[in-house]
CSV table of C-alpha atoms and ligand atoms in Angstrom, one decimal:
chain,number,residue,atom,x,y,z
A,530,VAL,CA,-9.3,-21.7,11.0
A,531,THR,CA,-8.2,-22.0,14.6
A,532,LEU,CA,-4.9,-20.6,16.0
A,533,GLU,CA,-4.0,-24.2,17.0
A,534,ARG,CA,-4.3,-25.4,13.5
A,535,LEU,CA,-2.1,-22.5,12.2
A,536,THR,CA,0.7,-22.9,14.8
A,537,GLY,CA,0.4,-26.7,14.7
A,538,ALA,CA,1.3,-26.7,11.0
A,539,ASN,CA,4.4,-24.5,11.4
A,540,ALA,CA,6.8,-27.4,11.4
A,541,ASP,CA,5.4,-28.6,8.0
A,542,ARG,CA,7.6,-26.9,5.5
A,543,LYS,CA,5.1,-27.6,2.7
A,544,ARG,CA,2.0,-26.5,4.4
A,545,ARG,CA,-0.1,-24.1,2.5
A,546,ILE,CA,-2.1,-21.2,3.9
A,547,LEU,CA,-4.8,-19.5,1.7
A,548,PHE,CA,-5.8,-16.0,2.7
A,549,GLU,CA,-9.2,-15.8,1.2
A,550,GLY,CA,-11.3,-12.9,0.1
A,551,GLY,CA,-9.4,-9.9,1.4
A,552,THR,CA,-8.8,-6.6,-0.4
A,553,VAL,CA,-5.2,-7.0,-1.5
A,554,ILE,CA,-2.7,-4.2,-1.7
A,555,SER,CA,0.4,-6.0,-3.0
A,556,MET,CA,2.7,-2.9,-3.5
A,557,ASP,CA,4.1,-4.7,-6.6
A,558,PRO,CA,2.9,-3.1,-9.8
A,559,GLN,CA,3.4,-6.4,-11.7
A,560,VAL,CA,1.0,-8.2,-9.3
A,561,GLY,CA,-1.4,-5.3,-8.9
A,562,ASP,CA,-4.1,-4.7,-6.3
A,563,PHE,CA,-7.5,-6.4,-6.0
A,564,VAL,CA,-10.8,-5.4,-4.4
A,565,GLN,CA,-11.2,-9.0,-3.5
A,566,ALA,CA,-8.5,-11.7,-4.0
A,567,ASP,CA,-6.6,-14.5,-2.3
A,568,VAL,CA,-3.0,-14.9,-1.3
A,569,LEU,CA,-1.5,-18.3,-1.2
A,570,VAL,CA,1.5,-19.1,1.0
A,571,GLU,CA,3.5,-22.3,1.0
A,572,GLY,CA,6.1,-22.8,3.7
A,573,THR,CA,7.8,-19.5,4.3
A,574,LYS,CA,7.0,-18.1,0.8
A,575,ILE,CA,4.2,-16.4,-1.1
A,576,VAL,CA,3.3,-18.6,-4.1
A,577,ALA,CA,0.4,-16.8,-5.7
A,578,VAL,CA,-1.7,-13.6,-5.5
A,579,GLY,CA,-4.9,-13.2,-7.4
A,580,PRO,CA,-8.7,-13.8,-7.5
A,581,ASN,CA,-10.0,-17.3,-6.7
A,582,LEU,CA,-7.0,-19.3,-5.8
A,583,LYS,CA,-9.0,-22.0,-4.0
A,584,ALA,CA,-8.1,-24.6,-6.6
A,585,ALA,CA,-4.4,-23.7,-6.3
A,586,GLY,CA,-4.8,-24.3,-2.6
A,587,ARG,CA,-4.1,-28.0,-3.3
A,588,ASP,CA,-7.6,-29.5,-3.5
A,589,GLY,CA,-8.8,-27.9,-0.4
A,590,GLN,CA,-5.8,-29.1,1.6
A,591,ALA,CA,-4.6,-25.5,2.4
A,592,ILE,CA,-5.3,-24.0,5.8
A,593,VAL,CA,-7.9,-21.3,4.9
A,594,VAL,CA,-7.8,-17.9,6.6
A,595,ASP,CA,-10.9,-15.9,6.0
A,596,ALA,CA,-9.6,-12.5,5.1
A,597,THR,CA,-12.9,-10.9,4.2
A,598,GLY,CA,-13.3,-7.5,5.7
A,599,THR,CA,-9.6,-7.0,5.9
A,600,ILE,CA,-6.9,-5.4,3.8
A,601,VAL,CA,-4.1,-7.9,3.1
A,602,MET,CA,-0.8,-6.0,2.7
A,603,PRO,CA,3.0,-6.6,3.0
A,604,GLY,CA,4.4,-6.1,6.5
A,605,LEU,CA,5.6,-2.7,7.4
A,606,VAL,CA,9.4,-2.2,7.6
A,607,ASP,CA,11.2,0.1,10.0
A,608,GLY,CA,14.6,1.3,8.6
A,609,HIS,CA,16.2,2.0,12.0
A,610,ARG,CA,15.4,2.0,15.7
A,611,HIS,CA,17.6,1.8,18.8
A,612,CYS,CA,15.8,-1.1,20.5
A,613,TRP,CA,18.1,-1.4,23.6
A,614,GLN,CA,16.7,1.9,25.0
A,615,ASN,CA,13.1,0.9,25.3
A,616,GLN,CA,12.6,0.1,28.9
A,617,PHE,CA,12.8,3.9,28.8
A,618,ARG,CA,10.1,4.4,26.2
A,619,ARG,CA,8.8,8.0,26.3
A,620,LEU,CA,11.2,8.9,29.2
A,621,ILE,CA,12.2,12.2,27.5
A,622,PRO,CA,9.3,13.2,25.2
A,623,ASN,CA,10.3,16.9,25.1
A,624,VAL,CA,14.1,16.4,24.7
A,625,ASP,CA,15.7,19.4,23.1
A,626,GLY,CA,18.6,18.6,20.8
A,627,ASN,CA,21.0,15.8,20.1
A,628,ASP,CA,23.2,16.7,23.0
A,629,ALA,CA,20.4,16.4,25.5
A,630,TYR,CA,19.3,13.1,24.1
A,631,ILE,CA,22.9,11.7,24.2
A,632,ALA,CA,23.4,13.0,27.7
A,633,VAL,CA,20.4,11.0,29.1
A,634,THR,CA,20.7,7.8,27.0
A,635,HIS,CA,24.3,7.2,25.9
A,636,GLN,CA,26.2,9.0,28.6
A,637,TRP,CA,24.0,8.2,31.6
A,638,LEU,CA,21.6,5.2,31.3
A,639,ALA,CA,23.6,3.2,28.7
A,640,LEU,CA,26.6,2.9,31.1
A,641,HIS,CA,24.6,0.6,33.4
A,642,TYR,CA,23.2,-1.8,30.9
A,643,ARG,CA,23.8,-5.5,31.4
A,644,PRO,CA,23.2,-8.0,28.6
A,645,GLU,CA,19.8,-8.8,30.2
A,646,ASP,CA,18.9,-5.2,29.9
A,647,ILE,CA,19.7,-5.2,26.2
A,648,TYR,CA,17.5,-8.3,25.9
A,649,ALA,CA,14.6,-6.7,27.7
A,650,GLY,CA,14.7,-3.5,25.6
A,651,ASN,CA,15.0,-5.4,22.3
A,652,LEU,CA,12.3,-7.9,23.1
A,653,ILE,CA,9.6,-5.4,23.9
A,654,THR,CA,10.6,-3.3,20.9
A,655,ALA,CA,10.3,-6.2,18.5
A,656,LEU,CA,7.0,-7.3,20.0
A,657,GLY,CA,5.7,-3.7,19.9
A,658,CYS,CA,6.6,-3.7,16.2
A,659,ILE,CA,4.9,-7.0,15.4
A,660,ASP,CA,1.8,-5.8,17.3
A,661,ALA,CA,1.8,-2.7,15.1
A,662,GLY,CA,2.2,-4.6,11.8
A,663,ILE,CA,6.0,-4.1,11.5
A,664,THR,CA,7.4,-7.4,10.3
A,665,CYS,CA,11.0,-6.2,9.6
A,666,LEU,CA,13.0,-4.0,11.9
A,667,LEU,CA,16.5,-2.7,11.7
A,668,ASP,CA,18.0,-2.6,15.2
A,669,PHE,CA,20.8,-0.1,15.3
A,670,SER,CA,22.4,-1.6,18.3
A,671,HIS,CA,24.9,0.9,19.6
A,672,ASN,CA,25.3,-0.2,23.2
A,673,SER,CA,27.2,-3.4,22.6
A,674,ARG,CA,29.5,-3.1,25.6
A,675,SER,CA,30.6,-6.7,25.3
A,676,ALA,CA,30.1,-9.8,23.1
A,677,ALA,CA,27.4,-10.9,25.6
A,678,HIS,CA,25.5,-7.6,25.0
A,679,SER,CA,25.4,-8.4,21.2
A,680,ASP,CA,24.3,-11.9,21.9
A,681,ALA,CA,21.4,-10.7,24.0
A,682,ALA,CA,20.3,-8.2,21.4
A,683,ILE,CA,20.2,-10.9,18.7
A,684,ARG,CA,18.6,-13.5,21.0
A,685,ALA,CA,15.7,-11.1,21.7
A,686,LEU,CA,15.0,-10.6,18.0
A,687,ILE,CA,15.0,-14.3,17.4
A,688,GLU,CA,12.7,-15.0,20.3
A,689,ALA,CA,10.3,-12.3,19.1
A,690,GLY,CA,10.0,-14.0,15.7
A,691,ILE,CA,10.6,-10.7,13.8
A,692,ARG,CA,12.6,-10.3,10.7
A,693,GLY,CA,15.4,-8.5,12.4
A,694,VAL,CA,18.4,-6.7,11.0
A,695,HIS,CA,21.1,-6.4,13.6
A,696,ALA,CA,23.3,-3.4,12.9
A,697,SER,CA,26.1,-3.9,15.3
A,698,ALA,CA,27.8,-0.8,16.9
A,699,PRO,CA,29.8,-0.1,20.0
A,700,PRO,CA,28.7,2.2,22.9
A,701,ASN,CA,29.2,5.9,22.7
A,702,ALA,CA,30.5,6.5,26.2
A,703,GLY,CA,32.0,4.7,29.2
A,704,GLY,CA,34.1,1.6,29.5
A,705,TRP,CA,33.5,-1.5,27.3
A,706,ASP,CA,35.2,-4.6,26.1
A,707,GLU,CA,36.4,-3.1,22.8
A,708,GLN,CA,35.3,-6.3,21.0
A,709,TRP,CA,33.9,-4.3,18.1
A,710,PRO,CA,34.3,-4.5,15.1
A,711,GLN,CA,36.2,-7.8,15.2
A,712,ASP,CA,33.4,-9.6,17.1
A,713,LEU,CA,31.3,-9.2,14.0
A,714,VAL,CA,33.2,-12.1,12.5
A,715,ARG,CA,32.1,-14.3,15.4
A,716,LEU,CA,28.5,-13.0,15.2
A,717,LYS,CA,28.3,-13.7,11.6
A,718,ARG,CA,29.5,-17.3,12.0
A,719,GLU,CA,27.3,-18.0,15.1
A,720,TYR,CA,24.0,-16.4,14.1
A,721,PHE,CA,23.9,-15.5,10.4
A,722,SER,CA,25.2,-18.4,8.4
A,723,SER,CA,22.1,-20.5,8.2
A,724,ALA,CA,19.7,-20.2,5.3
A,725,GLU,CA,16.8,-20.6,7.7
A,726,GLN,CA,17.3,-17.6,9.9
A,727,LEU,CA,15.2,-14.5,9.8
A,728,LEU,CA,18.0,-12.2,10.8
A,729,THR,CA,20.6,-10.4,8.8
A,730,LEU,CA,23.8,-8.7,10.1
A,731,ARG,CA,25.0,-5.2,9.2
A,732,ILE,CA,27.7,-3.0,10.6
A,733,GLY,CA,26.5,0.3,12.2
A,734,LEU,CA,28.6,3.4,11.6
A,735,TYR,CA,28.1,7.2,11.9
A,736,GLY,CA,28.0,9.7,9.1
A,737,SER,CA,29.1,12.6,11.2
A,738,PRO,CA,32.8,12.8,12.3
A,739,ASP,CA,31.9,14.6,15.5
A,740,LEU,CA,29.3,12.5,17.2
A,741,LEU,CA,30.4,10.7,20.4
A,742,GLY,CA,32.4,7.6,20.2
A,743,ASP,CA,34.5,6.6,17.2
A,744,LEU,CA,32.1,5.2,14.7
A,745,PHE,CA,32.9,7.4,11.7
A,746,MET,CA,32.3,6.0,8.2
A,747,THR,CA,35.8,5.6,6.9
A,748,PRO,CA,37.1,3.7,3.9
A,749,GLU,CA,38.7,1.2,6.3
A,750,ARG,CA,35.4,0.4,8.0
A,751,LEU,CA,33.6,0.1,4.7
A,752,ALA,CA,36.3,-2.3,3.5
A,753,PHE,CA,36.0,-4.3,6.8
A,754,ALA,CA,32.2,-4.8,6.2
A,755,ARG,CA,32.6,-5.7,2.5
A,756,ASP,CA,35.4,-8.2,3.3
A,757,LEU,CA,33.0,-9.8,5.8
A,758,GLY,CA,30.2,-9.8,3.2
A,759,ILE,CA,27.8,-7.6,5.2
A,760,ALA,CA,26.1,-4.3,4.4
A,761,VAL,CA,26.4,-0.9,6.1
A,762,SER,CA,23.9,1.2,8.0
A,763,VAL,CA,25.1,4.8,8.8
A,764,ASP,CA,23.2,6.7,11.5
A,765,GLY,CA,23.8,10.4,12.3
A,766,VAL,CA,24.3,11.4,8.7
A,767,ILE,CA,24.0,15.1,9.8
A,768,GLY,CA,25.8,18.1,8.3
A,769,HIS,CA,26.5,21.2,10.2
A,770,ASP,CA,24.5,20.6,13.4
A,771,PRO,CA,25.6,23.6,15.5
A,772,SER,CA,25.8,21.3,18.6
A,773,LEU,CA,28.5,19.3,16.9
A,774,THR,CA,32.1,20.4,16.7
A,775,GLU,CA,34.7,19.7,14.1
A,776,ARG,CA,37.1,16.9,14.8
A,777,PRO,CA,40.6,17.8,13.5
A,778,GLY,CA,41.9,15.8,10.6
A,779,ARG,CA,38.5,14.5,9.5
A,780,PRO,CA,36.2,15.7,6.7
A,781,LEU,CA,32.8,16.9,7.7
A,782,THR,CA,29.7,14.9,6.9
A,783,SER,CA,29.1,16.2,3.4
A,784,ALA,CA,32.8,16.3,2.4
A,785,ASN,CA,33.2,12.7,3.6
A,786,LEU,CA,30.3,11.6,1.5
A,787,GLU,CA,31.7,13.4,-1.5
A,788,GLN,CA,35.1,11.8,-1.0
A,789,LEU,CA,33.7,8.3,-0.5
A,790,GLY,CA,31.4,8.7,-3.5
A,791,GLY,CA,34.3,10.1,-5.6
A,792,ALA,CA,36.4,7.1,-4.7
A,793,GLY,CA,33.6,4.7,-5.7
A,794,LEU,CA,33.1,3.5,-2.1
A,795,LEU,CA,29.3,4.3,-1.8
A,796,GLY,CA,26.7,2.0,-3.3
A,797,PRO,CA,23.4,0.1,-2.7
A,798,ASP,CA,25.0,-1.8,0.2
A,799,VAL,CA,25.2,1.4,2.2
A,800,THR,CA,22.1,3.0,3.8
A,801,LEU,CA,22.4,6.6,5.1
A,802,ILE,CA,20.0,7.5,7.9
A,803,HIS,CA,18.7,11.1,8.6
A,804,CYS,CA,20.7,12.9,5.8
A,805,LEU,CA,20.2,16.3,7.3
A,806,ASP,CA,21.9,19.5,6.1
A,807,LEU,CA,23.9,17.8,3.3
A,808,SER,CA,25.5,19.6,0.4
A,809,ASP,CA,24.0,19.2,-3.1
A,810,ALA,CA,27.2,17.5,-4.1
A,811,ALA,CA,26.7,15.0,-1.4
A,812,TRP,CA,23.1,14.4,-2.5
A,813,ARG,CA,24.3,14.0,-6.1
A,814,THR,CA,26.8,11.3,-5.2
A,815,ILE,CA,24.2,9.5,-3.0
A,816,ALA,CA,21.8,9.4,-6.0
A,817,GLU,CA,24.4,8.5,-8.6
A,818,SER,CA,25.9,5.7,-6.5
A,819,GLY,CA,22.5,4.1,-5.7
A,820,THR,CA,23.2,4.6,-2.0
A,821,LYS,CA,20.0,4.1,0.1
A,822,VAL,CA,18.4,6.8,2.1
A,823,CYS,CA,16.4,6.2,5.3
A,824,LEU,CA,14.5,9.2,6.7
A,825,ALA,CA,14.0,9.6,10.5
A,826,ALA,CA,11.5,12.4,10.0
A,827,THR,CA,9.9,12.5,13.4
A,828,SER,CA,13.2,12.4,15.2
A,829,ASP,CA,14.7,15.2,13.1
A,830,ALA,CA,11.7,17.4,14.0
A,831,GLN,CA,11.0,16.4,17.5
A,832,LEU,CA,14.6,16.3,18.8
A,833,GLY,CA,15.6,19.3,16.8
A,834,LEU,CA,18.5,17.7,14.8
A,835,ALA,CA,20.3,20.2,12.6
A,836,GLU,CA,17.8,22.1,10.5
A,837,ALA,CA,15.0,19.9,11.9
A,838,ILE,CA,13.1,19.7,8.6
A,839,PRO,CA,13.4,16.1,7.4
A,840,PRO,CA,14.9,16.0,3.9
A,841,ILE,CA,11.9,14.3,2.3
A,842,GLN,CA,11.8,16.8,-0.6
A,843,LYS,CA,15.5,16.8,-1.0
A,844,ALA,CA,15.5,13.0,-1.5
A,845,LEU,CA,12.6,13.2,-4.0
A,846,ASP,CA,14.3,16.0,-5.9
A,847,TYR,CA,17.2,13.7,-6.5
A,848,GLU,CA,14.8,10.9,-7.5
A,849,ILE,CA,15.6,8.9,-4.4
A,850,ARG,CA,12.7,7.0,-2.9
A,851,PRO,CA,13.5,6.9,0.9
A,852,ALA,CA,12.7,4.4,3.6
A,853,LEU,CA,11.2,5.5,6.9
A,854,SER,CA,12.3,4.9,10.4
A,855,ILE,CA,11.3,5.6,14.1
A,856,ASP,CA,14.8,6.0,15.6
A,857,VAL,CA,14.2,6.6,19.4
A,858,GLU,CA,11.1,5.5,21.3
A,859,VAL,CA,12.5,7.4,24.3
A,860,SER,CA,10.9,10.4,22.6
A,861,LEU,CA,8.8,9.1,19.8
A,862,THR,CA,6.0,6.7,18.8
A,863,THR,CA,6.2,2.9,18.4
A,864,ASP,CA,4.3,2.5,15.2
A,865,MET,CA,4.8,3.2,11.5
A,866,PHE,CA,1.3,4.6,10.9
A,867,SER,CA,2.3,7.7,12.8
A,868,GLN,CA,5.5,7.8,10.8
A,869,MET,CA,3.7,7.6,7.4
A,870,ARG,CA,1.3,10.3,8.4
A,871,ALA,CA,4.0,12.6,9.6
A,872,VAL,CA,6.0,12.2,6.4
A,873,LEU,CA,2.9,12.7,4.3
A,874,GLN,CA,1.8,15.8,6.0
A,875,THR,CA,5.3,17.4,6.3
A,876,GLN,CA,6.0,17.0,2.6
A,877,ARG,CA,2.5,18.2,1.6
A,878,MET,CA,2.6,21.2,3.9
A,879,LEU,CA,5.9,22.4,2.5
A,880,ALA,CA,4.8,21.7,-1.1
A,881,PHE,CA,1.5,23.5,-0.8
A,882,ASN,CA,3.2,26.4,1.0
A,883,ARG,CA,5.5,26.8,-2.0
A,884,ARG,CA,2.5,26.9,-4.3
A,885,TYR,CA,0.8,29.4,-2.1
A,886,GLN,CA,3.9,31.6,-2.1
A,887,GLY,CA,3.7,31.7,-5.9
A,888,ASP,CA,6.3,29.0,-6.7
A,889,LYS,CA,5.3,27.7,-10.1
A,890,ASP,CA,7.7,24.8,-9.7
A,891,TYR,CA,6.2,23.6,-6.4
A,892,PRO,CA,6.8,19.9,-5.9
A,893,ARG,CA,4.2,17.2,-6.5
A,894,PRO,CA,2.4,16.5,-3.2
A,895,LEU,CA,3.1,13.0,-2.0
A,896,THR,CA,0.1,10.6,-1.9
A,897,VAL,CA,-0.8,7.9,0.6
A,898,ARG,CA,0.5,5.3,-1.8
A,899,ASP,CA,3.9,7.0,-1.9
A,900,VAL,CA,4.3,6.8,1.8
A,901,LEU,CA,3.1,3.3,2.0
A,902,GLU,CA,5.7,2.4,-0.6
A,903,PHE,CA,8.3,4.1,1.6
A,904,ALA,CA,7.2,2.1,4.6
A,905,THR,CA,7.2,-1.3,2.7
A,906,VAL,CA,9.1,-1.6,-0.5
A,907,GLN,CA,11.7,1.1,0.3
A,908,GLY,CA,12.1,-0.1,3.8
A,909,ALA,CA,13.0,-3.5,2.6
A,910,SER,CA,15.4,-2.0,0.1
A,911,ALA,CA,17.2,0.1,2.8
A,912,ASN,CA,17.4,-3.0,5.0
A,913,GLY,CA,19.1,-4.9,2.2
A,914,LEU,CA,16.0,-7.2,1.7
A,915,SER,CA,14.4,-5.9,-1.5
A,916,ASN,CA,14.4,-9.4,-3.0
A,917,THR,CA,13.1,-11.0,0.2
A,918,VAL,CA,10.2,-8.8,1.5
A,919,GLY,CA,8.5,-5.5,1.0
A,920,SER,CA,5.7,-6.5,-1.3
A,921,LEU,CA,3.3,-9.4,-1.9
A,922,THR,CA,5.2,-10.9,-4.7
A,923,PRO,CA,5.2,-14.6,-5.5
A,924,GLY,CA,8.6,-15.9,-4.6
A,925,LYS,CA,9.1,-13.5,-1.7
A,926,GLU,CA,8.9,-14.4,1.9
A,927,ALA,CA,5.3,-14.4,3.4
A,928,ASP,CA,5.6,-11.3,5.6
A,929,LEU,CA,2.0,-10.1,5.6
A,930,VAL,CA,-0.5,-8.1,7.6
A,931,LEU,CA,-4.2,-8.1,7.8
A,932,ILE,CA,-5.7,-4.7,8.6
A,933,GLY,CA,-9.3,-4.7,9.8
A,934,ALA,CA,-11.3,-2.7,7.3
A,935,GLU,CA,-14.7,-3.1,9.0
A,936,ASP,CA,-13.7,-2.0,12.5
A,937,VAL,CA,-15.4,0.9,14.3
A,938,ASN,CA,-12.7,3.4,13.1
A,939,THR,CA,-12.2,2.0,9.5
A,940,MET,CA,-15.7,0.9,8.3
A,941,PRO,CA,-16.9,1.1,5.6
A,942,LEU,CA,-13.9,0.5,3.3
A,943,ASN,CA,-13.9,3.2,0.6
A,944,ASN,CA,-10.2,3.5,-0.2
A,945,ALA,CA,-7.8,0.8,0.8
A,946,VAL,CA,-4.4,2.6,0.8
A,947,GLY,CA,-6.1,5.6,2.4
A,948,THR,CA,-7.5,3.4,5.1
A,949,ILE,CA,-4.0,1.9,5.9
A,950,VAL,CA,-2.1,5.2,5.9
A,951,SER,CA,-4.7,7.7,7.2
A,952,GLY,CA,-7.3,5.6,9.0
A,953,ALA,CA,-5.6,2.6,10.7
A,954,ASP,CA,-3.6,2.2,13.8
A,955,SER,CA,-2.2,-0.7,15.7
A,956,ARG,CA,-5.6,-1.8,17.0
A,957,ASN,CA,-6.6,-2.6,13.4
A,958,VAL,CA,-3.7,-4.9,12.9
A,959,GLU,CA,-5.7,-8.1,13.1
A,960,ALA,CA,-3.1,-10.6,12.1
A,961,VAL,CA,0.6,-10.7,11.3
A,962,PHE,CA,2.5,-13.4,9.6
A,963,ILE,CA,6.3,-13.5,9.2
A,964,ALA,CA,7.9,-16.1,6.9
A,965,GLY,CA,4.5,-17.7,6.9
A,966,MET,CA,4.4,-18.1,10.7
A,967,VAL,CA,1.6,-16.5,12.6
A,968,ARG,CA,2.8,-13.9,15.1
A,969,LYS,CA,-0.4,-12.0,15.8
A,970,TRP,CA,-3.9,-13.4,15.6
A,971,ARG,CA,-7.2,-11.8,16.2
A,972,GLY,CA,-5.5,-8.8,17.7
A,973,GLU,CA,-3.3,-10.7,20.1
A,974,LEU,CA,0.4,-11.6,19.9
A,975,VAL,CA,1.0,-15.3,19.6
A,976,GLY,CA,3.3,-17.4,21.8
A,977,GLN,CA,4.5,-14.6,24.1
A,978,ASP,CA,4.1,-14.6,27.8
A,979,LEU,CA,3.4,-10.9,28.4
A,980,SER,CA,3.4,-11.1,32.2
A,981,ARG,CA,6.9,-12.6,32.1
A,982,ILE,CA,8.0,-9.9,29.7
A,983,ARG,CA,6.4,-7.2,31.8
A,984,ARG,CA,8.3,-8.4,34.9
A,985,LEU,CA,11.6,-8.5,33.0
A,986,VAL,CA,11.2,-5.0,31.7
A,987,HIS,CA,10.2,-3.5,35.0
A,988,GLU,CA,13.1,-5.2,36.7
A,989,SER,CA,15.5,-4.0,34.1
A,990,ARG,CA,14.3,-0.5,34.1
A,991,ASP,CA,14.4,-0.3,37.9
A,992,HIS,CA,17.9,-1.8,38.0
A,993,ILE,CA,19.3,0.8,35.6
A,994,LEU,CA,17.5,3.6,37.5
A,995,ASN,CA,19.0,2.5,40.8
A,996,LYS,CA,22.5,2.2,39.4
A,997,SER,CA,22.4,5.4,37.5
A,998,GLY,CA,20.7,7.6,40.0
A,999,TYR,CA,18.6,9.1,37.1
A,1000,PRO,CA,16.0,11.5,38.6
A,1001,PHE,CA,13.0,9.4,37.5
A,1002,ASP,CA,9.6,11.1,37.6
A,1003,ILE,CA,6.6,9.7,35.8
A,1004,LEU,CA,4.8,13.0,36.1
A,1005,ALA,CA,7.6,15.2,34.9
B,927,LIG,ZN1,19.4,6.7,15.2
């Protein structure tokens, strides 16, 4: 099939696409996996997964995508990232501590952001995601200095064609329009009330009372979100980080979770990010209330947040299956392959170390399938989209990725999930479909003018550098 045929049929809401002959990893136990099978898509949805669906492809009328030599899998899901920062990707790779990160990003560069800078950061982040097989991304957008900044963040996600989750939050430092949170009412009406849109809206809050800005997760703010009919993403769920100081009159992170849980105010519409240094009572209330947990394993370790050991085992001990997230590209990688590998190795290292130390109750080491589940099914769940995406399930939206299994670094295919988690990287992401629309094809993004985007991003970065006086040094 040609790209023209695929894109030309996008307007046809009944058009069928048959992905034929791939190795299918559905991540849905009811559907199962197949050494060789087909996936049939109609409009935006998956309608069937199984061997030999040619006949179901409506008498040969379906557009046929030859998927032989590839692994067909659900799109990867990132549970949280701060997209606006990313004209400064890898600016501070060795940043030491939350304070240092905040000083550079929130207290220095963020102050000079115009709406077009938010747009540029969001656009390259979303496109970097699609390129790496991430079809759903939660953008924790905590530099909305005005309504126009929020509009720009949302517009970029729409233009990228990603399944975006806009978690709206105000800036942490400097002057701003103070339009948050009431502007969420307008945002919801303007951008999130059509059944067609790929985007969903959440409110962004902080779990720690003492982070910069006033974003603390309070009963009033949870009530505001629930009245508006939106879910809640809580970043900075960090206990006793020594760099943080107590704020009078407010409970600390764990105590706050215990109080909210005790009052019945936690639940599956709340996703807690990081979850570092929490009390056992806090973990218990998270587990009992069905509150979602999203790890930010590489940022905990690399930035040195609180105890710096991501609470992978803690979540598992409470029978919580976590989602995964990238957090900050200013210091970390773009893709979820690195993330899955980091989580896999960290948990196995600590589990095997306990065995070696003689601990008879050492935890079960995670498998590649566990972390792939975290990066798909659990990501969708943490982003409030478990009925929509996360697995190749008939009735769900057709967000799927083809991984080259016969490329120079993946051939020959001997273990499909192992190849995805431990073998593949973004170069093996051959094709990406979101809601049945082709977004990457034969290794290239579709419908994006990269030279225009490159110009925008350079202009934006240089503008902010000029205004802020940040001592920029590519060789630092
Ligand atoms: Zn974050």
